[in-house]
Short mmCIF file of C-alpha atoms in Angstrom, two decimals:
data_model
loop_
_atom_site.label_atom_id
_atom_site.label_comp_id
_atom_site.label_asym_id
_atom_site.label_seq_id
_atom_site.Cartn_x
_atom_site.Cartn_y
_atom_site.Cartn_z
CA MET A 1 21.81 -10.51 -39.55
CA SER A 2 24.94 -10.29 -37.40
CA THR A 3 26.65 -6.97 -36.73
CA THR A 4 29.64 -8.10 -38.80
CA GLU A 5 27.44 -8.55 -41.85
CA LYS A 6 26.34 -4.91 -41.55
CA LEU A 7 29.89 -3.51 -41.60
CA THR A 8 31.44 -1.59 -44.46
CA ALA A 9 34.78 -2.69 -45.89
CA ASP A 10 36.61 -0.04 -43.86
CA GLU A 11 34.81 -1.12 -40.70
CA LYS A 12 35.70 -4.76 -41.33
CA ALA A 13 39.34 -3.75 -41.65
CA LEU A 14 39.14 -1.99 -38.28
CA LEU A 15 37.44 -5.06 -36.79
CA GLU A 16 40.35 -7.24 -37.90
CA LYS A 17 42.73 -4.89 -36.13
CA MET A 18 40.60 -5.12 -32.98
CA LEU A 19 40.55 -8.91 -33.12
CA SER A 20 44.34 -8.99 -33.55
CA GLY A 21 44.83 -6.70 -30.56
CA GLU A 22 46.18 -3.81 -32.62
CA ILE A 23 43.24 -1.57 -31.61
CA SER A 24 41.63 -1.83 -28.18
CA LEU A 25 37.91 -1.51 -27.39
CA ARG A 26 38.56 1.92 -25.93
CA LYS A 27 40.78 3.22 -28.74
CA ILE A 28 38.31 2.46 -31.53
CA GLU A 29 36.85 5.92 -30.85
CA ASP A 30 40.03 7.39 -32.36
CA HIS A 31 38.79 6.06 -35.71
CA LEU A 32 34.96 6.30 -35.58
CA ASP A 33 32.18 8.36 -34.05
CA LYS A 34 30.29 7.06 -30.99
CA ASP A 35 27.67 5.09 -32.92
CA GLY A 36 30.29 3.56 -35.22
CA SER A 37 32.49 2.69 -32.25
CA ALA A 38 29.55 0.99 -30.53
CA LYS A 39 28.84 -1.05 -33.66
CA LEU A 40 32.48 -2.19 -33.91
CA ARG A 41 32.54 -3.17 -30.24
CA ARG A 42 29.39 -5.24 -30.73
CA ALA A 43 30.92 -6.91 -33.79
CA TYR A 44 34.08 -7.62 -31.81
CA LEU A 45 32.16 -9.18 -28.92
CA GLU A 46 29.97 -11.22 -31.26
CA ALA A 47 33.05 -12.61 -32.99
CA LYS A 48 34.97 -13.28 -29.79
CA GLU A 49 32.14 -14.70 -27.68
CA ASN A 50 29.87 -16.19 -30.37
CA VAL A 51 26.81 -14.26 -29.21
CA SER A 52 24.22 -12.03 -30.86
CA LEU A 53 23.89 -8.43 -29.63
CA ASP A 54 21.11 -7.40 -31.96
CA HIS A 55 18.68 -6.21 -29.29
CA VAL A 56 21.16 -4.05 -27.35
CA SER A 57 21.88 -2.18 -30.59
CA THR A 58 18.46 -0.48 -30.48
CA TYR A 59 18.21 2.81 -28.59
CA THR A 60 16.86 6.33 -29.07
CA PHE A 61 19.01 8.56 -26.86
CA ASP A 62 21.77 10.90 -28.07
CA THR A 63 24.78 8.61 -28.38
CA GLU A 64 27.35 11.40 -28.41
CA ALA A 65 25.99 12.93 -25.19
CA VAL A 66 25.58 9.61 -23.36
CA ALA A 67 28.99 8.25 -24.36
CA LYS A 68 30.61 11.52 -23.31
CA LYS A 69 29.22 11.73 -19.76
CA ASN A 70 27.36 8.55 -18.78
CA ILE A 71 29.18 5.47 -20.08
CA GLU A 72 32.52 4.15 -21.34
CA ASN A 73 33.14 1.45 -23.96
CA PHE A 74 29.57 2.03 -25.11
CA ILE A 75 27.92 -0.86 -27.02
CA GLY A 76 24.19 -0.12 -26.78
CA ALA A 77 21.37 -0.17 -24.26
CA VAL A 78 19.52 -2.58 -22.00
CA GLN A 79 15.76 -2.12 -21.97
CA ILE A 80 13.79 -2.33 -18.72
CA PRO A 81 9.98 -2.48 -18.81
CA LEU A 82 8.41 0.77 -17.64
CA GLY A 83 5.05 0.94 -15.91
CA VAL A 84 3.03 3.67 -14.26
CA ALA A 85 1.25 3.74 -10.92
CA GLY A 86 -1.19 6.31 -9.66
CA GLU A 87 -2.44 8.84 -9.45
CA ILE A 88 -1.26 9.53 -5.92
CA LYS A 89 -2.22 12.72 -4.11
CA ILE A 90 0.77 14.38 -2.46
CA ASP A 91 0.77 17.35 -0.11
CA GLY A 92 4.42 18.31 0.23
CA ASP A 93 6.30 21.55 0.60
CA TYR A 94 7.64 21.08 -2.95
CA ALA A 95 5.47 18.38 -4.55
CA LYS A 96 1.79 19.33 -4.48
CA GLY A 97 -0.95 17.65 -6.48
CA ASN A 98 -1.70 14.31 -8.09
CA TYR A 99 1.15 12.37 -9.68
CA TYR A 100 1.57 9.37 -11.94
CA LEU A 101 4.65 7.42 -10.85
CA PRO A 102 6.97 5.99 -13.55
CA LEU A 103 8.40 2.66 -12.35
CA ALA A 104 11.05 0.73 -14.28
CA THR A 105 11.27 -2.88 -13.12
CA THR A 106 11.36 -6.50 -14.18
CA GLU A 107 9.55 -7.67 -11.03
CA GLY A 108 6.00 -8.70 -11.77
CA ALA A 109 3.32 -7.44 -9.34
CA LEU A 110 5.43 -4.48 -8.15
CA VAL A 111 3.67 -1.82 -10.23
CA ALA A 112 0.30 -3.34 -9.37
CA SER A 113 1.15 -3.21 -5.68
CA VAL A 114 2.31 0.41 -5.77
CA ASN A 115 -0.72 1.32 -7.87
CA ARG A 116 -3.00 -0.13 -5.21
CA GLY A 117 -1.12 1.79 -2.54
CA CYS A 118 -1.55 5.00 -4.51
CA SER A 119 -5.30 4.38 -4.69
CA ILE A 120 -5.51 3.60 -0.97
CA ILE A 121 -3.62 6.75 0.00
CA THR A 122 -5.44 9.05 -2.42
CA LYS A 123 -8.89 7.81 -1.37
CA SER A 124 -7.82 8.42 2.24
CA GLY A 125 -6.97 12.07 1.62
CA GLY A 126 -3.45 11.81 0.25
CA ALA A 127 0.08 11.68 1.61
CA THR A 128 1.56 14.49 3.65
CA VAL A 129 5.30 14.74 2.95
CA ARG A 130 8.00 16.91 4.48
CA VAL A 131 11.77 17.25 4.00
CA PHE A 132 13.61 17.55 7.32
CA LYS A 133 17.21 17.73 6.15
CA ASN A 134 18.97 18.42 2.86
CA MET A 135 22.70 17.76 2.85
CA MET A 136 24.95 15.62 0.67
CA THR A 137 28.17 14.43 2.30
CA ARG A 138 31.77 13.55 1.49
CA ALA A 139 34.28 12.54 4.17
CA PRO A 140 38.05 12.69 3.51
CA VAL A 141 40.32 10.91 5.99
CA PHE A 142 43.62 12.11 7.49
CA LYS A 143 46.19 10.22 9.56
CA PHE A 144 48.67 11.42 12.20
CA GLY A 145 51.76 10.13 13.95
CA SER A 146 50.61 10.71 17.51
CA LEU A 147 47.52 11.35 19.58
CA GLY A 148 48.78 14.84 20.37
CA GLU A 149 48.88 15.74 16.68
CA THR A 150 45.44 14.22 16.21
CA LYS A 151 43.96 16.31 19.03
CA ASP A 152 45.63 19.49 17.79
CA PHE A 153 44.10 18.93 14.33
CA TYR A 154 40.69 18.15 15.82
CA ASP A 155 40.80 21.35 17.89
CA TRP A 156 41.76 23.36 14.81
CA LEU A 157 38.87 21.88 12.84
CA MET A 158 36.44 22.93 15.56
CA LEU A 159 37.41 26.63 15.35
CA PRO A 160 34.72 28.81 13.69
CA GLU A 161 37.37 30.58 11.64
CA THR A 162 38.54 27.21 10.27
CA PHE A 163 35.05 26.44 9.01
CA ASP A 164 34.90 29.88 7.39
CA LYS A 165 38.14 29.15 5.51
CA MET A 166 36.88 25.71 4.41
CA LYS A 167 33.58 27.17 3.26
CA LYS A 168 35.33 29.85 1.22
CA ALA A 169 37.58 27.26 -0.45
CA ALA A 170 34.70 24.87 -1.19
CA ASP A 171 32.20 27.46 -2.37
CA ALA A 172 34.76 28.88 -4.82
CA THR A 173 34.63 25.60 -6.79
CA THR A 174 30.91 25.70 -7.63
CA ARG A 175 28.23 28.20 -8.66
CA PHE A 176 25.48 26.17 -7.05
CA GLY A 177 26.77 24.17 -4.09
CA ALA A 178 27.54 25.45 -0.61
CA LEU A 179 29.32 23.93 2.39
CA LEU A 180 26.90 23.65 5.31
CA GLU A 181 28.89 21.81 7.98
CA ALA A 182 32.15 20.00 8.73
CA GLN A 183 31.98 17.32 11.41
CA PRO A 184 35.14 15.43 12.46
CA PHE A 185 35.08 11.82 13.67
CA VAL A 186 38.19 10.45 15.37
CA SER A 187 39.45 6.88 15.65
CA GLY A 188 42.91 6.50 17.13
CA ASN A 189 45.16 8.74 15.05
CA ASN A 190 42.72 8.93 12.13
CA VAL A 191 40.37 11.85 11.55
CA HIS A 192 37.43 11.50 9.17
CA LEU A 193 36.01 14.91 8.25
CA ARG A 194 32.35 14.53 7.23
CA LEU A 195 31.58 17.51 5.02
CA GLY A 196 27.94 18.40 4.32
CA PHE A 197 26.83 20.39 1.27
CA ASP A 198 23.72 21.91 -0.25
CA THR A 199 23.81 20.77 -3.90
CA LYS A 200 20.60 22.44 -5.15
CA ASP A 201 18.99 20.42 -7.98
CA ALA A 202 21.97 18.12 -8.53
CA MET A 203 22.47 14.91 -6.59
CA GLY A 204 25.89 16.46 -6.33
CA MET A 205 28.57 13.82 -5.83
CA ASN A 206 30.82 15.23 -8.55
CA MET A 207 30.26 18.74 -7.28
CA ILE A 208 31.10 17.99 -3.66
CA THR A 209 34.04 15.75 -4.50
CA ILE A 210 35.69 18.70 -6.25
CA ALA A 211 34.76 21.00 -3.38
CA SER A 212 36.09 18.51 -0.81
CA GLU A 213 39.37 18.29 -2.69
CA ALA A 214 39.71 22.07 -2.39
CA ILE A 215 39.25 21.74 1.37
CA THR A 216 41.93 19.04 1.61
CA LYS A 217 44.34 21.32 -0.29
CA LEU A 218 43.56 24.12 2.16
CA ILE A 219 44.29 21.75 5.05
CA ALA A 220 47.55 20.64 3.46
CA ASP A 221 48.61 24.27 3.00
CA GLU A 222 47.53 25.40 6.47
CA LYS A 223 48.48 22.38 8.57
CA GLY A 224 50.83 20.35 6.39
CA VAL A 225 48.53 17.35 6.67
CA PRO A 226 48.09 15.26 3.51
CA CYS A 227 44.75 13.60 2.78
CA VAL A 228 44.93 9.78 2.79
CA SER A 229 41.73 9.38 0.78
CA LEU A 230 39.20 11.90 -0.46
CA SER A 231 36.48 9.42 0.56
CA GLY A 232 37.11 7.72 3.89
CA ASN A 233 33.74 5.86 4.01
CA MET A 234 32.21 8.06 6.69
CA CYS A 235 30.23 9.84 3.95
CA THR A 236 28.80 7.12 3.46
CA ASP A 237 28.22 6.56 -0.25
CA LYS A 238 26.44 3.45 -1.60
CA LYS A 239 26.85 1.33 1.52
CA PRO A 240 24.34 0.51 4.28
CA THR A 241 25.55 2.40 7.37
CA ALA A 242 24.21 3.52 10.71
CA ILE A 243 25.58 7.04 10.23
CA ASN A 244 23.33 7.58 7.20
CA ALA A 245 20.38 6.06 9.04
CA ILE A 246 20.95 8.38 12.01
CA LEU A 247 22.35 11.62 10.58
CA GLY A 248 20.91 11.31 7.08
CA ARG A 249 22.45 11.88 3.67
CA GLY A 250 20.96 13.71 0.73
CA LYS A 251 17.34 14.41 1.66
CA THR A 252 15.79 13.17 4.91
CA VAL A 253 12.08 12.87 4.15
CA ILE A 254 8.97 11.59 5.95
CA ALA A 255 5.63 10.75 4.33
CA GLU A 256 2.41 10.04 6.22
CA ALA A 257 -1.13 8.92 5.43
CA ARG A 258 -4.10 8.27 7.68
CA LEU A 259 -6.40 5.32 6.87
CA SER A 260 -9.78 5.03 8.58
CA ALA A 261 -10.64 1.74 10.27
CA SER A 262 -13.83 1.40 8.22
CA PHE A 263 -11.98 2.00 4.95
CA ILE A 264 -9.42 -0.67 5.80
CA GLU A 265 -12.12 -3.22 6.58
CA GLU A 266 -14.28 -2.45 3.54
CA THR A 267 -11.55 -1.96 0.96
CA LEU A 268 -8.47 -3.87 2.13
CA LYS A 269 -10.35 -6.80 3.70
CA CYS A 270 -8.32 -6.69 6.91
CA THR A 271 -8.30 -4.49 10.02
CA ALA A 272 -6.22 -1.59 11.28
CA GLU A 273 -5.15 -3.82 14.16
CA SER A 274 -3.97 -6.58 11.82
CA MET A 275 -1.93 -4.12 9.73
CA PHE A 276 -0.40 -2.72 12.91
CA ASP A 277 0.44 -6.26 14.03
CA VAL A 278 2.04 -7.24 10.71
CA ASN A 279 4.12 -4.08 10.66
CA TYR A 280 5.23 -4.50 14.28
CA ARG A 281 6.16 -8.17 14.07
CA LYS A 282 7.55 -8.10 10.52
CA ASN A 283 9.13 -4.69 10.04
CA PHE A 284 10.25 -4.08 13.62
CA ILE A 285 10.82 -7.38 15.41
CA GLY A 286 11.79 -9.33 12.29
CA SER A 287 14.14 -6.64 11.04
CA MET A 288 15.68 -6.18 14.49
CA ARG A 289 16.22 -9.92 14.92
CA ALA A 290 17.85 -10.05 11.49
CA GLY A 291 20.19 -7.19 12.36
CA ALA A 292 18.77 -4.93 9.65
CA LEU A 293 19.51 -1.21 9.37
CA GLY A 294 16.21 -0.60 7.59
CA PHE A 295 12.86 -1.50 9.13
CA ASN A 296 10.52 -1.82 6.16
CA ALA A 297 8.70 -4.28 3.92
CA HIS A 298 10.20 -3.54 0.48
CA ALA A 299 11.19 0.13 0.26
CA ALA A 300 14.17 -0.65 -1.99
CA ASN A 301 11.79 -2.10 -4.58
CA ILE A 302 10.10 1.23 -5.12
CA VAL A 303 13.26 3.31 -4.82
CA ALA A 304 14.97 1.15 -7.46
CA ALA A 305 12.03 1.39 -9.86
CA VAL A 306 11.72 5.18 -9.61
CA PHE A 307 15.49 5.68 -9.74
CA LEU A 308 15.88 3.60 -12.90
CA ALA A 309 13.00 5.42 -14.57
CA CYS A 310 14.21 8.88 -13.60
CA GLY A 311 17.95 8.66 -14.22
CA GLN A 312 19.11 8.47 -10.61
CA ASP A 313 22.20 6.56 -9.51
CA PRO A 314 20.82 3.03 -8.93
CA ALA A 315 23.53 2.26 -6.37
CA HIS A 316 21.85 4.75 -4.03
CA VAL A 317 19.04 2.26 -3.60
CA VAL A 318 21.26 1.02 -0.74
CA GLU A 319 20.55 4.19 1.23
CA GLY A 320 16.90 4.02 0.22
CA SER A 321 16.67 0.66 1.98
CA LEU A 322 17.31 2.41 5.33
CA CYS A 323 13.60 3.33 5.42
CA VAL A 324 11.64 2.93 8.66
CA THR A 325 7.95 2.08 8.19
CA GLU A 326 5.63 2.86 11.10
CA MET A 327 1.94 2.10 11.59
CA ASP A 328 0.30 3.52 14.70
CA LEU A 329 -3.28 3.08 15.94
CA ALA A 330 -5.01 6.39 16.66
CA ASP A 331 -7.43 6.82 19.54
CA ASN A 332 -10.40 6.65 17.16
CA GLY A 333 -9.16 3.40 15.57
CA ASP A 334 -7.61 4.95 12.46
CA LEU A 335 -4.20 3.74 11.25
CA ILE A 336 -1.50 6.37 10.85
CA CYS A 337 1.05 5.05 8.34
CA SER A 338 4.42 6.70 7.76
CA VAL A 339 7.80 6.08 6.20
CA THR A 340 10.96 7.82 7.34
CA MET A 341 13.59 7.96 4.61
CA PRO A 342 16.86 9.24 6.12
CA ALA A 343 18.84 9.21 2.89
CA VAL A 344 17.00 9.99 -0.35
CA GLU A 345 19.81 10.87 -2.76
CA VAL A 346 18.28 12.38 -5.88
CA GLY A 347 18.85 15.10 -8.44
CA THR A 348 17.04 16.54 -11.44
CA VAL A 349 20.13 17.80 -13.28
CA GLY A 350 23.33 15.95 -14.10
CA GLY A 351 24.08 12.25 -14.18
CA GLY A 352 21.48 10.16 -15.96
CA THR A 353 18.74 12.79 -15.76
CA SER A 354 19.57 14.20 -19.20
CA ILE A 355 19.14 10.86 -21.03
CA ALA A 356 16.06 11.21 -23.22
CA THR A 357 13.95 8.39 -21.77
CA GLN A 358 14.75 9.29 -18.17
CA GLN A 359 14.10 12.95 -18.83
CA GLU A 360 10.65 12.08 -20.15
CA CYS A 361 9.88 10.37 -16.83
CA LEU A 362 11.09 13.42 -14.91
CA LYS A 363 8.87 15.59 -17.12
CA LEU A 364 5.95 13.29 -16.33
CA LEU A 365 6.52 14.21 -12.68
CA GLY A 366 7.04 17.89 -13.50
CA VAL A 367 10.54 18.00 -12.02
CA ALA A 368 12.91 17.85 -15.01
CA GLY A 369 15.93 20.14 -14.95
CA ALA A 370 16.62 22.98 -12.56
CA GLY A 371 13.74 24.48 -10.62
CA GLU A 372 12.72 28.12 -10.77
CA VAL A 373 13.87 28.20 -7.18
CA PRO A 374 17.27 26.45 -7.14
CA GLY A 375 16.92 23.05 -5.50
CA ALA A 376 13.12 22.95 -5.58
CA ASN A 377 12.85 20.26 -8.27
CA ALA A 378 15.21 17.86 -6.50
CA LEU A 379 13.37 18.43 -3.24
CA ALA A 380 10.06 17.76 -4.98
CA LEU A 381 11.47 14.54 -6.44
CA SER A 382 12.58 13.41 -2.98
CA GLU A 383 9.03 13.95 -1.69
CA ILE A 384 7.57 12.01 -4.62
CA VAL A 385 9.97 9.11 -4.07
CA THR A 386 9.06 8.98 -0.38
CA ALA A 387 5.32 9.08 -1.11
CA ALA A 388 5.81 6.27 -3.62
CA VAL A 389 7.60 4.19 -0.97
CA LEU A 390 4.71 4.82 1.42
CA ALA A 391 2.29 3.54 -1.23
CA GLY A 392 4.34 0.37 -1.66
CA GLU A 393 4.60 -0.22 2.07
CA VAL A 394 0.90 0.30 2.77
CA SER A 395 -0.09 -2.00 -0.08
CA LEU A 396 2.24 -4.84 0.89
CA VAL A 397 1.48 -4.72 4.61
CA ALA A 398 -2.26 -4.70 3.85
CA ALA A 399 -1.86 -7.67 1.48
CA GLN A 400 0.01 -9.64 4.13
CA ALA A 401 -2.49 -8.69 6.83
CA ALA A 402 -5.31 -9.95 4.61
CA GLY A 403 -3.39 -13.04 3.52
CA HIS A 404 -3.48 -11.95 -0.13
CA LEU A 405 0.22 -11.82 -1.01
CA ALA A 406 0.61 -15.24 -2.59
CA ARG A 407 -2.78 -14.98 -4.30
CA ALA A 408 -1.84 -11.66 -5.91
CA HIS A 409 1.36 -13.12 -7.34
CA ALA A 410 -0.47 -16.20 -8.58
CA GLN A 411 -3.18 -14.13 -10.29
CA LEU A 412 -0.54 -12.06 -12.07
CA GLY A 413 1.25 -15.19 -13.22
CA ARG A 414 4.45 -14.54 -11.28
#
């Protein structure tokens, strides 16, 4: 049955007004609640485009809440298959214990690969994970008429008392966030001010955008310098950049596992030396020759799957792809495997984390909502994401070292 056939007489009258252009897709909410508006939009699209939208009409989350903060022109939901990998043993500063990893993906063999990696790591003693940096960034840009003005502004920014003023202005906009640093970058007569914030359990982009705006207003009042753009792309948000790879953004996290040579030979049907060789020639030489910013096998695969399952911003998979995967041979023949993730941008409050299905996945990991210690849940999630990436990297490199990649896909019918 089409959506139109399910409409009441009043709804059909509204649909006619939409089809005539009298009421827009956005303005239908002036006449109906969120669910009713979604139904009318589906009916409109079905009539205009001659398609059926029956499947996208099925969802379980709170429509009012989602349409208020997560989506505009709401028409329904797209379902993504959800699998689970694990358990994986994690020894982090914030994530400690065994975890099942929720992975939302349409790529066959991905969950199986990560699951194998979890088994490999756990049987080898688990993954050690540490967070090295925790700072979300926003970088407004300013322009000047001369180099002298540019240098004067730069010098003013570098004064300790200037930072104190900026911190006071920024911190006044939020109960949770705090300005940690302000680093200027100069190009000609342009100054990009890269501001770094602690955002606690939120990923924090909304929070720090408001705080950054307060800083630009302070600068305008103090120096008479207008802000050209609140984001000048030195942040850098949702783009692959060297500055994020080098300085980090969000959480900078490293995960490590040690695999014995005998375990690799008996269980993975390859050798520590062959895994080292694959990683070196594929992830280092191949990535370098290709001009890549990330040096890994498929880190973005795992980041995307966890992010979709747990309500993270999927565009931040870009920064997740900056991962560096290392495999070093120890003196005793063991293989020390690690992933360095310079920009894990996650939160456990705000954004998509409150949507019912995504919140269930966060609860599965024990990190839903704000932590008892502010920021602890988001830090734990960043460690879990990094451990999951390590599992995916170890599994894929081992499969390629053993020559099993194509066979695995064929067996799973992919």
